[in-house]
Coordinates of C-alpha atoms and ligand atoms in Angstrom, one line a residue:
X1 CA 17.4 -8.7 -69.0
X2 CA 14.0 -6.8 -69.4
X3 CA 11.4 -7.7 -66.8
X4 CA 8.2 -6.9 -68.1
X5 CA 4.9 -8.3 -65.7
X6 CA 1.6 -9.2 -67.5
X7 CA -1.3 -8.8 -65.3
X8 CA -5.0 -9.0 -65.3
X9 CA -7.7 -8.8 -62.9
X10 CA -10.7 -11.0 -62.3
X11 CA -13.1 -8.4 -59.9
X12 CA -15.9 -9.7 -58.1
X13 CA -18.1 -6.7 -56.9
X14 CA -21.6 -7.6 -55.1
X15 CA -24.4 -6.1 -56.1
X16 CA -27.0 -3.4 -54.0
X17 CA -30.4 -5.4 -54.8
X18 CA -32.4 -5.8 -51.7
X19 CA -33.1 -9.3 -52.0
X20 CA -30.5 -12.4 -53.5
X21 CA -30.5 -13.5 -57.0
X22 CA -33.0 -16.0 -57.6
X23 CA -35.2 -16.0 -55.1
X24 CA -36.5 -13.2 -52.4
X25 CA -34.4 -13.3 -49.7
X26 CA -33.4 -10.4 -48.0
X27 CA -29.8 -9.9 -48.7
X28 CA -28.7 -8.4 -44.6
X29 CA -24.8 -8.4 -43.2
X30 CA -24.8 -9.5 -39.2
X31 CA -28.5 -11.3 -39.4
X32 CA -28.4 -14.5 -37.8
X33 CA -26.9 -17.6 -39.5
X34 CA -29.5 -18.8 -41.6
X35 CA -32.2 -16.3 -41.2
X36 CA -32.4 -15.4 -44.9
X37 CA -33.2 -18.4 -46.7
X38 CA -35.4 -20.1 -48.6
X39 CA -36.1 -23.9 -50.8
X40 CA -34.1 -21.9 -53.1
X41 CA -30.8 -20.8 -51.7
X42 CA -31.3 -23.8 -49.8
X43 CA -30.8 -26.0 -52.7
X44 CA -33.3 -28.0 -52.2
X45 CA -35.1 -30.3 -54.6
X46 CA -37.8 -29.2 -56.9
X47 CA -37.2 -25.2 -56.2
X48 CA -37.0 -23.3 -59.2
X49 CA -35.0 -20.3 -59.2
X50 CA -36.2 -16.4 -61.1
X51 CA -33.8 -14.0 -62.1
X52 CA -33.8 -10.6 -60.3
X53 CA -34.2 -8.2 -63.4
X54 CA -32.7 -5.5 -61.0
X55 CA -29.2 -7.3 -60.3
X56 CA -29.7 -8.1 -64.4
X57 CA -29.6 -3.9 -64.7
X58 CA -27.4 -3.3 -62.3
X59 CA -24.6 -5.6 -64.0
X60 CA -25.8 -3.9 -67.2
X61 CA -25.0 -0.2 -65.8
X62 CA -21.4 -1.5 -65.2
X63 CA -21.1 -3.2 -68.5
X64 CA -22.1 0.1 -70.0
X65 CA -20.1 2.2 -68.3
X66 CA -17.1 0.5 -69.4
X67 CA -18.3 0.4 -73.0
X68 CA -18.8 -3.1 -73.1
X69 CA -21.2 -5.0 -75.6
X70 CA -24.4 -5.7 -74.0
X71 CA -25.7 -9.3 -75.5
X72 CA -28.9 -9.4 -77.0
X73 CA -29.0 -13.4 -76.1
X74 CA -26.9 -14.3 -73.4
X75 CA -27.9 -17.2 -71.2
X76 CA -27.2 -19.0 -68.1
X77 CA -25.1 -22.1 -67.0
X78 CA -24.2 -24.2 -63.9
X79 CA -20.7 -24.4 -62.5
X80 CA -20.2 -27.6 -60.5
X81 CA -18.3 -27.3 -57.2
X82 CA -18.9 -29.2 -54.5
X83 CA -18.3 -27.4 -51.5
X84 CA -20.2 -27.5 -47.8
X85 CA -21.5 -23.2 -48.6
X86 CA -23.2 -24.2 -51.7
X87 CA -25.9 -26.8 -51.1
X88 CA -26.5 -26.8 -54.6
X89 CA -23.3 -28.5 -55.8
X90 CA -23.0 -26.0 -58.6
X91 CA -23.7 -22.4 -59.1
X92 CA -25.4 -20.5 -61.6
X93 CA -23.2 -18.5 -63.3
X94 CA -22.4 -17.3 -67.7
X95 CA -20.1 -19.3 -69.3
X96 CA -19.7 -18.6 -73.1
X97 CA -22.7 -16.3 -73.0
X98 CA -21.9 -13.1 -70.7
X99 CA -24.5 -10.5 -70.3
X100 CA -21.7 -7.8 -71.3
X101 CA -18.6 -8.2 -73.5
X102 CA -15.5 -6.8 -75.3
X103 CA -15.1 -3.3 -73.2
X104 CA -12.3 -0.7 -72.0
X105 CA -11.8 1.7 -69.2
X106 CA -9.0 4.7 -69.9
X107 CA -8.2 6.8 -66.8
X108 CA -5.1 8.5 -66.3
X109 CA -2.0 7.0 -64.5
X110 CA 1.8 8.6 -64.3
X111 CA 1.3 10.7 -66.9
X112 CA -0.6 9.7 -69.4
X113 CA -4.4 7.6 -70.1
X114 CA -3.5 3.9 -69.4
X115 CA -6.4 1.6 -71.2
X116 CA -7.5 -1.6 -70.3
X117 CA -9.7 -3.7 -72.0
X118 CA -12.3 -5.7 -70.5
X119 CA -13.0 -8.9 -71.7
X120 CA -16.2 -9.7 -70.2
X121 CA -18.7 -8.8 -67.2
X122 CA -20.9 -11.6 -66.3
X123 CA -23.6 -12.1 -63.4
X124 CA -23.2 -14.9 -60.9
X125 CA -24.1 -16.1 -57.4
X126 CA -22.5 -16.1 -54.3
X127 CA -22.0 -18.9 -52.1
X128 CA -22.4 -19.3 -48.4
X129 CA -19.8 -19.0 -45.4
X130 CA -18.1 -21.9 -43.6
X131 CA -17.3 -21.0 -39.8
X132 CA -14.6 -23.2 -38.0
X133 CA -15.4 -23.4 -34.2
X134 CA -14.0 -25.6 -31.9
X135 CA -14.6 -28.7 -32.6
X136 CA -16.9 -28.4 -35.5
X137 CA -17.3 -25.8 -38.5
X138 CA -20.7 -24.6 -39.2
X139 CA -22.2 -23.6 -42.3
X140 CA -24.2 -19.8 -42.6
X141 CA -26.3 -19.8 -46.0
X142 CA -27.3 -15.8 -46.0
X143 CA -24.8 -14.9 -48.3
X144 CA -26.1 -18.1 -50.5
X145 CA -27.7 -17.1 -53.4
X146 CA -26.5 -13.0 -53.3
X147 CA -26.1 -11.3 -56.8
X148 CA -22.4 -10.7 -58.0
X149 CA -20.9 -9.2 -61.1
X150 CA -17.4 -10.9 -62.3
X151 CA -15.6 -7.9 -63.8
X152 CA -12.3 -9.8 -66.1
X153 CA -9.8 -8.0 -67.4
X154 CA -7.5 -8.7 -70.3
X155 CA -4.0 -8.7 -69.4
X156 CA -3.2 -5.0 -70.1
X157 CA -2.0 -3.9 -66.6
X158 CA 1.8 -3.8 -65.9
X159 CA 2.6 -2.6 -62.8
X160 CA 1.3 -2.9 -59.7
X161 CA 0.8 0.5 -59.2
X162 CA -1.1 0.6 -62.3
X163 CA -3.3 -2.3 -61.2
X164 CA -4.2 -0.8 -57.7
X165 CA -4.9 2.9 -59.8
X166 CA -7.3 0.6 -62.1
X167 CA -9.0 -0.8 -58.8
X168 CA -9.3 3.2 -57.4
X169 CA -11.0 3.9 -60.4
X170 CA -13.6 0.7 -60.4
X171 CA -14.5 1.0 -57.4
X172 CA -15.2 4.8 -57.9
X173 CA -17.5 3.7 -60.5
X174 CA -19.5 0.8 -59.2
X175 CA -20.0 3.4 -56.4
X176 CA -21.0 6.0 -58.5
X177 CA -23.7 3.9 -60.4
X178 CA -25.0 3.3 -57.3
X179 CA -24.6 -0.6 -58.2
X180 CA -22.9 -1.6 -54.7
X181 CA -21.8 -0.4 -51.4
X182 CA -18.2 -2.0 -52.4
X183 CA -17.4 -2.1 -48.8
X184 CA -14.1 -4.2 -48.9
X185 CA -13.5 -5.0 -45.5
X186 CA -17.7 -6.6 -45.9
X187 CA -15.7 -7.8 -49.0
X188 CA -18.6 -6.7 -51.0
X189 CA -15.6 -6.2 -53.6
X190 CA -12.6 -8.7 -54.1
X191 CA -10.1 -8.8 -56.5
X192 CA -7.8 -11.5 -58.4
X193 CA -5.0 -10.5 -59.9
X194 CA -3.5 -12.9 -62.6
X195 CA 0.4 -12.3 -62.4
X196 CA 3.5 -13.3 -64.8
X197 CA 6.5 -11.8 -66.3
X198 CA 7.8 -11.3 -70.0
X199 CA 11.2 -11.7 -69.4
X200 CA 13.7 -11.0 -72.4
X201 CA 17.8 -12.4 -72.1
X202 CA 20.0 -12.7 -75.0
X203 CA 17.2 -12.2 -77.2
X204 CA 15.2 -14.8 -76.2
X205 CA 11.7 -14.0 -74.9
X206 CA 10.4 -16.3 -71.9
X207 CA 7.0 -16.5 -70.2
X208 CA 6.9 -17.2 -66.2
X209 CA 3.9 -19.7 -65.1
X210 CA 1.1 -17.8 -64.4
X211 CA -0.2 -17.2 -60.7
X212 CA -3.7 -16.1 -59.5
X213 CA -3.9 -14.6 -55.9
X214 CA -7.1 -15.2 -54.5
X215 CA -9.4 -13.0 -52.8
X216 CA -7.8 -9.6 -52.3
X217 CA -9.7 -7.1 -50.4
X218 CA -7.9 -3.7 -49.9
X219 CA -6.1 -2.1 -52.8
X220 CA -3.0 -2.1 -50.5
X221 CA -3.3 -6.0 -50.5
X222 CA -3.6 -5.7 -54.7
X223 CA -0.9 -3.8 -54.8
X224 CA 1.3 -5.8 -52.2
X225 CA 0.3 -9.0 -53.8
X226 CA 1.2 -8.1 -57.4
X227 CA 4.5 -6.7 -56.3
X228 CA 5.8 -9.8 -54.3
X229 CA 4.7 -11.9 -57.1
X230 CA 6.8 -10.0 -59.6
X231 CA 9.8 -10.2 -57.2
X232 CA 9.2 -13.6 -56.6
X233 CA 8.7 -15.0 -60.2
X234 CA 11.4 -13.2 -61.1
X235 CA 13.8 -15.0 -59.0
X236 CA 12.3 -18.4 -59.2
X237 CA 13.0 -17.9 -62.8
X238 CA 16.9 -17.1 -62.4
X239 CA 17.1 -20.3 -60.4
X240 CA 15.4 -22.9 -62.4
X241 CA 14.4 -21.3 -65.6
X242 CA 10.7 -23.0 -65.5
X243 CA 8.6 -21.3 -68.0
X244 CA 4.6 -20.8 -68.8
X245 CA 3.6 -24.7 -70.0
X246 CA 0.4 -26.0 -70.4
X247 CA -0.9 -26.8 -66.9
X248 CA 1.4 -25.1 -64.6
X249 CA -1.1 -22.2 -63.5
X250 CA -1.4 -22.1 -60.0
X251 CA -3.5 -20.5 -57.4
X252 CA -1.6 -18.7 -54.0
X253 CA -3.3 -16.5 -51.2
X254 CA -2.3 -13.2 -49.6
X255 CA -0.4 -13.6 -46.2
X256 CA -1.6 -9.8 -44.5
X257 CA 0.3 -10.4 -41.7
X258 CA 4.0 -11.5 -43.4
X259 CA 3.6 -9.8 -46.5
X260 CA 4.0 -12.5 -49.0
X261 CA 1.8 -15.5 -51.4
X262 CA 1.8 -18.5 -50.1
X263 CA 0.6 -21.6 -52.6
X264 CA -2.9 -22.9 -52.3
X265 CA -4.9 -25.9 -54.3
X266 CA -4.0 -25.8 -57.9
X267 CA -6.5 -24.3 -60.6
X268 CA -9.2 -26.5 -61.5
X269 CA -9.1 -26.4 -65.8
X270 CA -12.5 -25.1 -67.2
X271 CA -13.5 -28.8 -67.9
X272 CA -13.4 -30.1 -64.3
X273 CA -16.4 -27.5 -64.2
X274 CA -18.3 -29.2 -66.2
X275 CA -20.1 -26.2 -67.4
X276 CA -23.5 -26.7 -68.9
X277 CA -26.6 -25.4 -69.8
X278 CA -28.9 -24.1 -66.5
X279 CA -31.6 -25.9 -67.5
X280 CA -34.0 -24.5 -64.7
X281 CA -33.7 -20.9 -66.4
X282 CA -34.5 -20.0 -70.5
X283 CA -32.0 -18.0 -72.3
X284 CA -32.4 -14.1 -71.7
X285 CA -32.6 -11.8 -74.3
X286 CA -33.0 -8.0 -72.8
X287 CA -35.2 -5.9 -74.3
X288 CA -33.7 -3.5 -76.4
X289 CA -35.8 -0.3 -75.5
X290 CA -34.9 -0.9 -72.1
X291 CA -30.6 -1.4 -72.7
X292 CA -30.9 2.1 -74.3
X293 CA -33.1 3.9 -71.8
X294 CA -30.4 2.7 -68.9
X295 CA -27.8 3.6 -71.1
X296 CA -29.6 7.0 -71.4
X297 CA -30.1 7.4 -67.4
X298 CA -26.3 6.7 -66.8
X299 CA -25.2 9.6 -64.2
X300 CA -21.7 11.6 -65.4
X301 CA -19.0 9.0 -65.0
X302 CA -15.9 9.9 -62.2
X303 CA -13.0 10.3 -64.6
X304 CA -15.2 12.6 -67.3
X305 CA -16.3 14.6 -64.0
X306 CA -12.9 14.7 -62.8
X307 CA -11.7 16.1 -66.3
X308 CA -14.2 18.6 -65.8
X309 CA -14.0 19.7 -62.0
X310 CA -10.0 20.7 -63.0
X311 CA -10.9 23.1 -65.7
X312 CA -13.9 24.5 -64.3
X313 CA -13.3 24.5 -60.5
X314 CA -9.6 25.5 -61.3
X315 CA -8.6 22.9 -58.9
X316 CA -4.9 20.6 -59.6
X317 CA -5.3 17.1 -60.8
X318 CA -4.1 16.1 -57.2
X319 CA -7.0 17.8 -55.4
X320 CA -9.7 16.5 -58.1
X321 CA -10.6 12.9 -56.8
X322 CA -11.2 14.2 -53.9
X323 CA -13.9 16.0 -55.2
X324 CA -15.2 13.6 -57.2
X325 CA -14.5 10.4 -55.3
X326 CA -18.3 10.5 -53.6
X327 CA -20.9 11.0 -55.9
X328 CA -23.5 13.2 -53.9
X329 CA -20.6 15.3 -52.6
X330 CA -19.4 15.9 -55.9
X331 CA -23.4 16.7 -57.3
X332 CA -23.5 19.1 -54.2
X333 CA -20.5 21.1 -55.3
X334 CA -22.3 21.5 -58.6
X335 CA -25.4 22.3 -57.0
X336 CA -23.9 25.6 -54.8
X337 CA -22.1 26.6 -58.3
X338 CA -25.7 26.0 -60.2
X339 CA -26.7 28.0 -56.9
X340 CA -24.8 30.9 -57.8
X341 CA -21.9 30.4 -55.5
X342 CA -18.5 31.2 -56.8
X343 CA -16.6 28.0 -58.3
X344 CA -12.7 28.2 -57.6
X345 CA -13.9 29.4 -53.8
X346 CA -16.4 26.6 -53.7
X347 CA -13.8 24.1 -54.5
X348 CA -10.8 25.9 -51.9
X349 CA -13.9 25.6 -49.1
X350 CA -15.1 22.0 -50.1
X351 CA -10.9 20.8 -50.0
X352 CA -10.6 23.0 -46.8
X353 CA -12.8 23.6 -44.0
X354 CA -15.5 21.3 -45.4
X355 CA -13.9 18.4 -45.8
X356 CA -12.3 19.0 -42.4
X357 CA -15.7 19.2 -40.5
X358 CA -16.7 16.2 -42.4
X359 CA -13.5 14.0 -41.6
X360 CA -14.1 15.4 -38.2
X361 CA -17.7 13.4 -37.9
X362 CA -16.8 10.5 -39.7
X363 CA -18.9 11.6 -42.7
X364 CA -19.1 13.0 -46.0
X365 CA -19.7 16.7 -46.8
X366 CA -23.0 15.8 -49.0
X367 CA -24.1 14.3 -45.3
X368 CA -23.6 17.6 -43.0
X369 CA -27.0 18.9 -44.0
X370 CA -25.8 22.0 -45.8
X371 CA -28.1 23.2 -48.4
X372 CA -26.0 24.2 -52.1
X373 CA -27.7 27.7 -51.3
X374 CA -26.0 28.3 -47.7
X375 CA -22.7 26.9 -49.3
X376 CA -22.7 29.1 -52.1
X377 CA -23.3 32.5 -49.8
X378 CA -20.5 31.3 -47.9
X379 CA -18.3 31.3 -50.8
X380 CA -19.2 34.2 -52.4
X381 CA -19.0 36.2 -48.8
X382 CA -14.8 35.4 -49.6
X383 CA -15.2 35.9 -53.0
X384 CA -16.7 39.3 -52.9
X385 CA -14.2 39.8 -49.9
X386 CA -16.7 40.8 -47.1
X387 CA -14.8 38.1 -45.1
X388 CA -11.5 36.6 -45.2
X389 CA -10.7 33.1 -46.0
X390 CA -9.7 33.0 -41.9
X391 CA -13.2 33.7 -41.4
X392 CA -15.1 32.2 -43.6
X393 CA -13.5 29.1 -41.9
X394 CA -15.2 30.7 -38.7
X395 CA -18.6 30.7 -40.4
X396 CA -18.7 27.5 -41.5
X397 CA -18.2 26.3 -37.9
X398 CA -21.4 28.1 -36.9
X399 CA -23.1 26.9 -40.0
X400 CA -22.8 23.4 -38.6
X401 CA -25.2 24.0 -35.6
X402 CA -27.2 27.3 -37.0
X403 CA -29.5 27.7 -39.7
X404 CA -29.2 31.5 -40.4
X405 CA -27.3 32.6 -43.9
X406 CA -23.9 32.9 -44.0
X407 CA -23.8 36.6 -44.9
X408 CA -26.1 37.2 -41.0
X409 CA -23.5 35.1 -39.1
X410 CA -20.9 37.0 -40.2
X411 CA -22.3 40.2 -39.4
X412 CA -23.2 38.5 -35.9
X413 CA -20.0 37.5 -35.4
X414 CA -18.2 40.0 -36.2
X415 CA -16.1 38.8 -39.5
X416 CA -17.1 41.2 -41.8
X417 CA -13.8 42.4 -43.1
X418 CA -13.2 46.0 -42.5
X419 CA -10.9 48.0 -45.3
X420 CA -11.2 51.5 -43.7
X421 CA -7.6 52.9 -43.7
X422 CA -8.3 54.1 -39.8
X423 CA -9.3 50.9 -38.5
X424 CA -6.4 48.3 -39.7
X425 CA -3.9 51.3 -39.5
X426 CA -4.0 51.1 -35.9
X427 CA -3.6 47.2 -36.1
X428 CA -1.4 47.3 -38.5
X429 CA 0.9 49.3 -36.1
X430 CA 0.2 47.1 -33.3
X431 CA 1.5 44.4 -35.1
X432 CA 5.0 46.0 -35.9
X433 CA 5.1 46.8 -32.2
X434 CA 4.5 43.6 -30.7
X435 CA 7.2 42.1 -33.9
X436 CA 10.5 44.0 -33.6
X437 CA 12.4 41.2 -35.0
X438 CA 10.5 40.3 -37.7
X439 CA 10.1 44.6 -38.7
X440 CA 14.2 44.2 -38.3
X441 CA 15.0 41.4 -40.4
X442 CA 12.6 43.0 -43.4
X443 CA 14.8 46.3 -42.9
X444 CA 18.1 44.4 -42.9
X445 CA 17.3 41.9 -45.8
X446 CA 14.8 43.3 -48.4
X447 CA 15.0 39.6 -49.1
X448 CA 12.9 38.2 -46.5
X449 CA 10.6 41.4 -47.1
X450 CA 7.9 39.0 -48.6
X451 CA 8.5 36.7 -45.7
X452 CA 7.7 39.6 -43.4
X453 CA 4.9 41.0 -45.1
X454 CA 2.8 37.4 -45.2
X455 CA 4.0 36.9 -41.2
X456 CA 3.3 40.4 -40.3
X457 CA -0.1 40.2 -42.2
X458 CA -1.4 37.2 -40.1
X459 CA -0.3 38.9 -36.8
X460 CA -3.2 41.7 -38.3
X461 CA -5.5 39.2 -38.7
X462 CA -5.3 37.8 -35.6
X463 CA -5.2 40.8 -33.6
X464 CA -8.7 41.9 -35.4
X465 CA -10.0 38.5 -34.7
X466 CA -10.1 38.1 -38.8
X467 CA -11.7 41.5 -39.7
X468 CA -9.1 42.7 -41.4
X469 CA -8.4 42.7 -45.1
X470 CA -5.8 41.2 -45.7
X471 CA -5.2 42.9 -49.3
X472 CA -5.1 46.3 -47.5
X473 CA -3.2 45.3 -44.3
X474 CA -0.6 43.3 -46.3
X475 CA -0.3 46.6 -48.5
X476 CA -0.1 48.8 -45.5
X477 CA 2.6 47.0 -43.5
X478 CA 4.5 47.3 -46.5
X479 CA 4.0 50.7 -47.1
X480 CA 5.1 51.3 -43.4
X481 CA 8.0 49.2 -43.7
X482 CA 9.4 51.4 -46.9
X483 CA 9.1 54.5 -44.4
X484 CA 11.2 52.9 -41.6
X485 CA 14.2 51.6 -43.9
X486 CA 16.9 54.3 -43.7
X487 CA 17.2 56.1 -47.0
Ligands
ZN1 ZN1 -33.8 -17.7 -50.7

């Protein structure tokens, strides 16, 4: 038997405008219930809603960046629902229409560039949120009315591993086109995952009922989510051998706490919609000057810039991401290499000590207030080897709170390294003195000479409080080693 799942994603990302979709509300998290409304989000008679051409380009940047079709006539439609967060009865959504169509995103996944098509990216409207107290639910309409983009996959994806990596990687990008926060735990992005299996047996190929799990918002959820399903259709198919008939989609929800889907209403067919015409808004064609100049302002895309940080930082395709994954940390980097500073070094510091003083504050390195001029004279203080790596790391501690140039705190401190033979001589020979063993085990063992060396070496630098260079002590300490060994 060959289990093979089938899995696309419906993504639901909201969008950074500062005010909702089709009217001027501020869009604000925490204000209080019902602050941010107006005859428009409120739904109430006569109101006539206007497009905000920003959440129009912002939709548009996405669309383009996963080399989607941008329509030249795409129009808008109302989606009935009748629910108490969406005073309405129907939201305005794109039915046959979508702003942007027919795209693909490739990024690399276990070995090699996985591709999955997107079939369309279409703008929408949130509803509003339904609080149960006791006694009595209450309705907040802030989030009425707020711009979202519906990302849907084809079904390319077929693990759940592969699924979550394709999540990584929108989410990089919706952050990078600076079209939304993407907060998840705000569930400013969401995703659906629609789940079956192929499953071949004695040459017959059978299709498992499809599942959608609703409202996802980690990618550990995603990734939990898909994998129970799998397990689960899987066995439900061993038992009773239901297939994929017309009809038998069905929706389940993520249990965070137990770990499993649990069944919820069944899917609504596209007719119970009742999809029509939003006859409050005309058809809108973008102008075609403007598609091309936002296609022409598009920043340098995550997994291009990650292609290029690894051959030109010379860092592994492990490390990269984490260069890349925030977009004005990443155009920092380049800016101390356009700066002058050293690249390999630049990357080592940004992985090393910078990212640690930034995880250390709760921040990113672009937000420690480091200029790309100070970074680069860091790095090229280690590169030229007027300090070690040991004490660069000391620097960049004292860069933190002082505004001087790396290469004056260094001299202040007292880091610059010192090769002259006399001076790390006579720590050099400290450190064999205060190491018999380790001076005895690189006699006995030429073996663990290496060992020695690299142990021996770090007592030198920490007896000269990181002055020493380590190229010349390490060298030395072998040197004196070769004299001890008895010929
Ligand atoms: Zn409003």
């Amino acid at each position: 038997m060959v289990v093979t799942p089938i899995i696309g994603l419906e993504i639901h990302v909201h969008l950074a405008t500062r005010t909702k979709m089709w009217c001027g509300c501020a869009l604000e998290y925490g204000a209080a219930p019902n602050s941010r409304t107006c005859p428009v989000c409120l739904g109430l008679p006569g109101a006539l809603p206007v497009a905000n051409q920003l959440a129009i380009e912002l939709a548009m940047r996405v669309g383009l960046a996963l080399r989607c079709t941008i329509r030249s006539f795409t129009k808008w439609d109302r989606k009935s629902y009748y629910y108490p967060d969406l005073p309405k009865n129907y939201q305005i959504s794109q039915y046959d229409l979508p702003l942007c169509e027919a795209g693909h995103l490739e990024f690399p996944h276990d070995g090699r560039i996985a591709k999955v098509r997107v079939r369309r990216a279409h703008l929408e409207e949130d509803a509003g949120k339904n609080t149960h107290l006791t006694g009595f639910s209450g309705v907040d309409l802030n989030r009425a009315g707020s711009p979202l983009l519906e990302i849907v996959t084809e079904p390319d994806l077929s693990s759940a591993d592969e699924a979550r990596e394709f999540a990584v990687q929108l989410h990089r990008l919706v952050h990078y086109l600076g079209v939304s926060e993407a907060n998840m735990q705000l569930g400013q992005m969401r995703f659906e995952p629609n789940i079956n299996l192929r499953i071949e047996r004695d040459g017959e190929v059978y299709l498992t009922p499809i599942v959608e799990v609703k409202n996802l918002n980690s990618f550990r959820s995603l990734q939990g989510a898909i994998e129970y399903e799998v397990q689960r259709q899987q066995e439900v198919f061993l038992e009773t051998g239901v297939t994929l008939a017309s009809g038998n989609k069905s929706n389940r929800g993520w249990d965070d706490d137990r770990l499993v889907t649990v069944p919820q209403r069944e899917k609504e067919e596209a007719h119970d919609y009742r999809y029509f015409p939003e006859p409050d808004l005309i058809p809108y064609e973008p102008d075609a000057a403007w598609v091309a100049d936002v296609s022409e302002h598009m920043p340098e895309l995550p997994i291009p810039r990650t292609e290029r940080f690894i051959s030109e930082y010379k860092v592994g395709p492990k490390d990269a991401p984490a260069l890349v994954d925030d977009r004005a940390t990443a155009d920092l980097l380049d800016d101390a290499a356009a700066a002058g500073g050293d690249k390999a070094t630049l990357a080592r510091q940004f992985l090393g000590f910078w990212a640690m003083h930034a995880n250390a504050r709760e921040t990113t390195i672009a937000r420690l207030g480091l200029s790309p001029e100070r970074l680069a004279g860091l790095a090229n203080l280690v590169r030229d080897g007027t300090v070690s790596a040991t004490a660069a790391a000391r620097i960049s501690e004292a860069m933190l709170t002082r505004s001087e140039p790396a290469g004056v705190l260094a001299e202040e401190m007292g880091l610059v390294q010192v090769s002259d033979a006399g001076a790390v001589e006579t720590w050099v020979a400290e450190a064999l003195r205060n190491n018999p063993d380790a001076v005895r085990d690189a006699l006995d063992n030429p073996k663990k000479l290496q060992r020695a060396r690299g142990f021996l070496t770090g007592q030198v630098m920490k007896i000269s409080g990181g002055q020493a260079d380590p190229k010349v002590a390490g060298d030395l300490i072998e040197r004196k080693l070769a004299e001890l060994r008895p010929a």
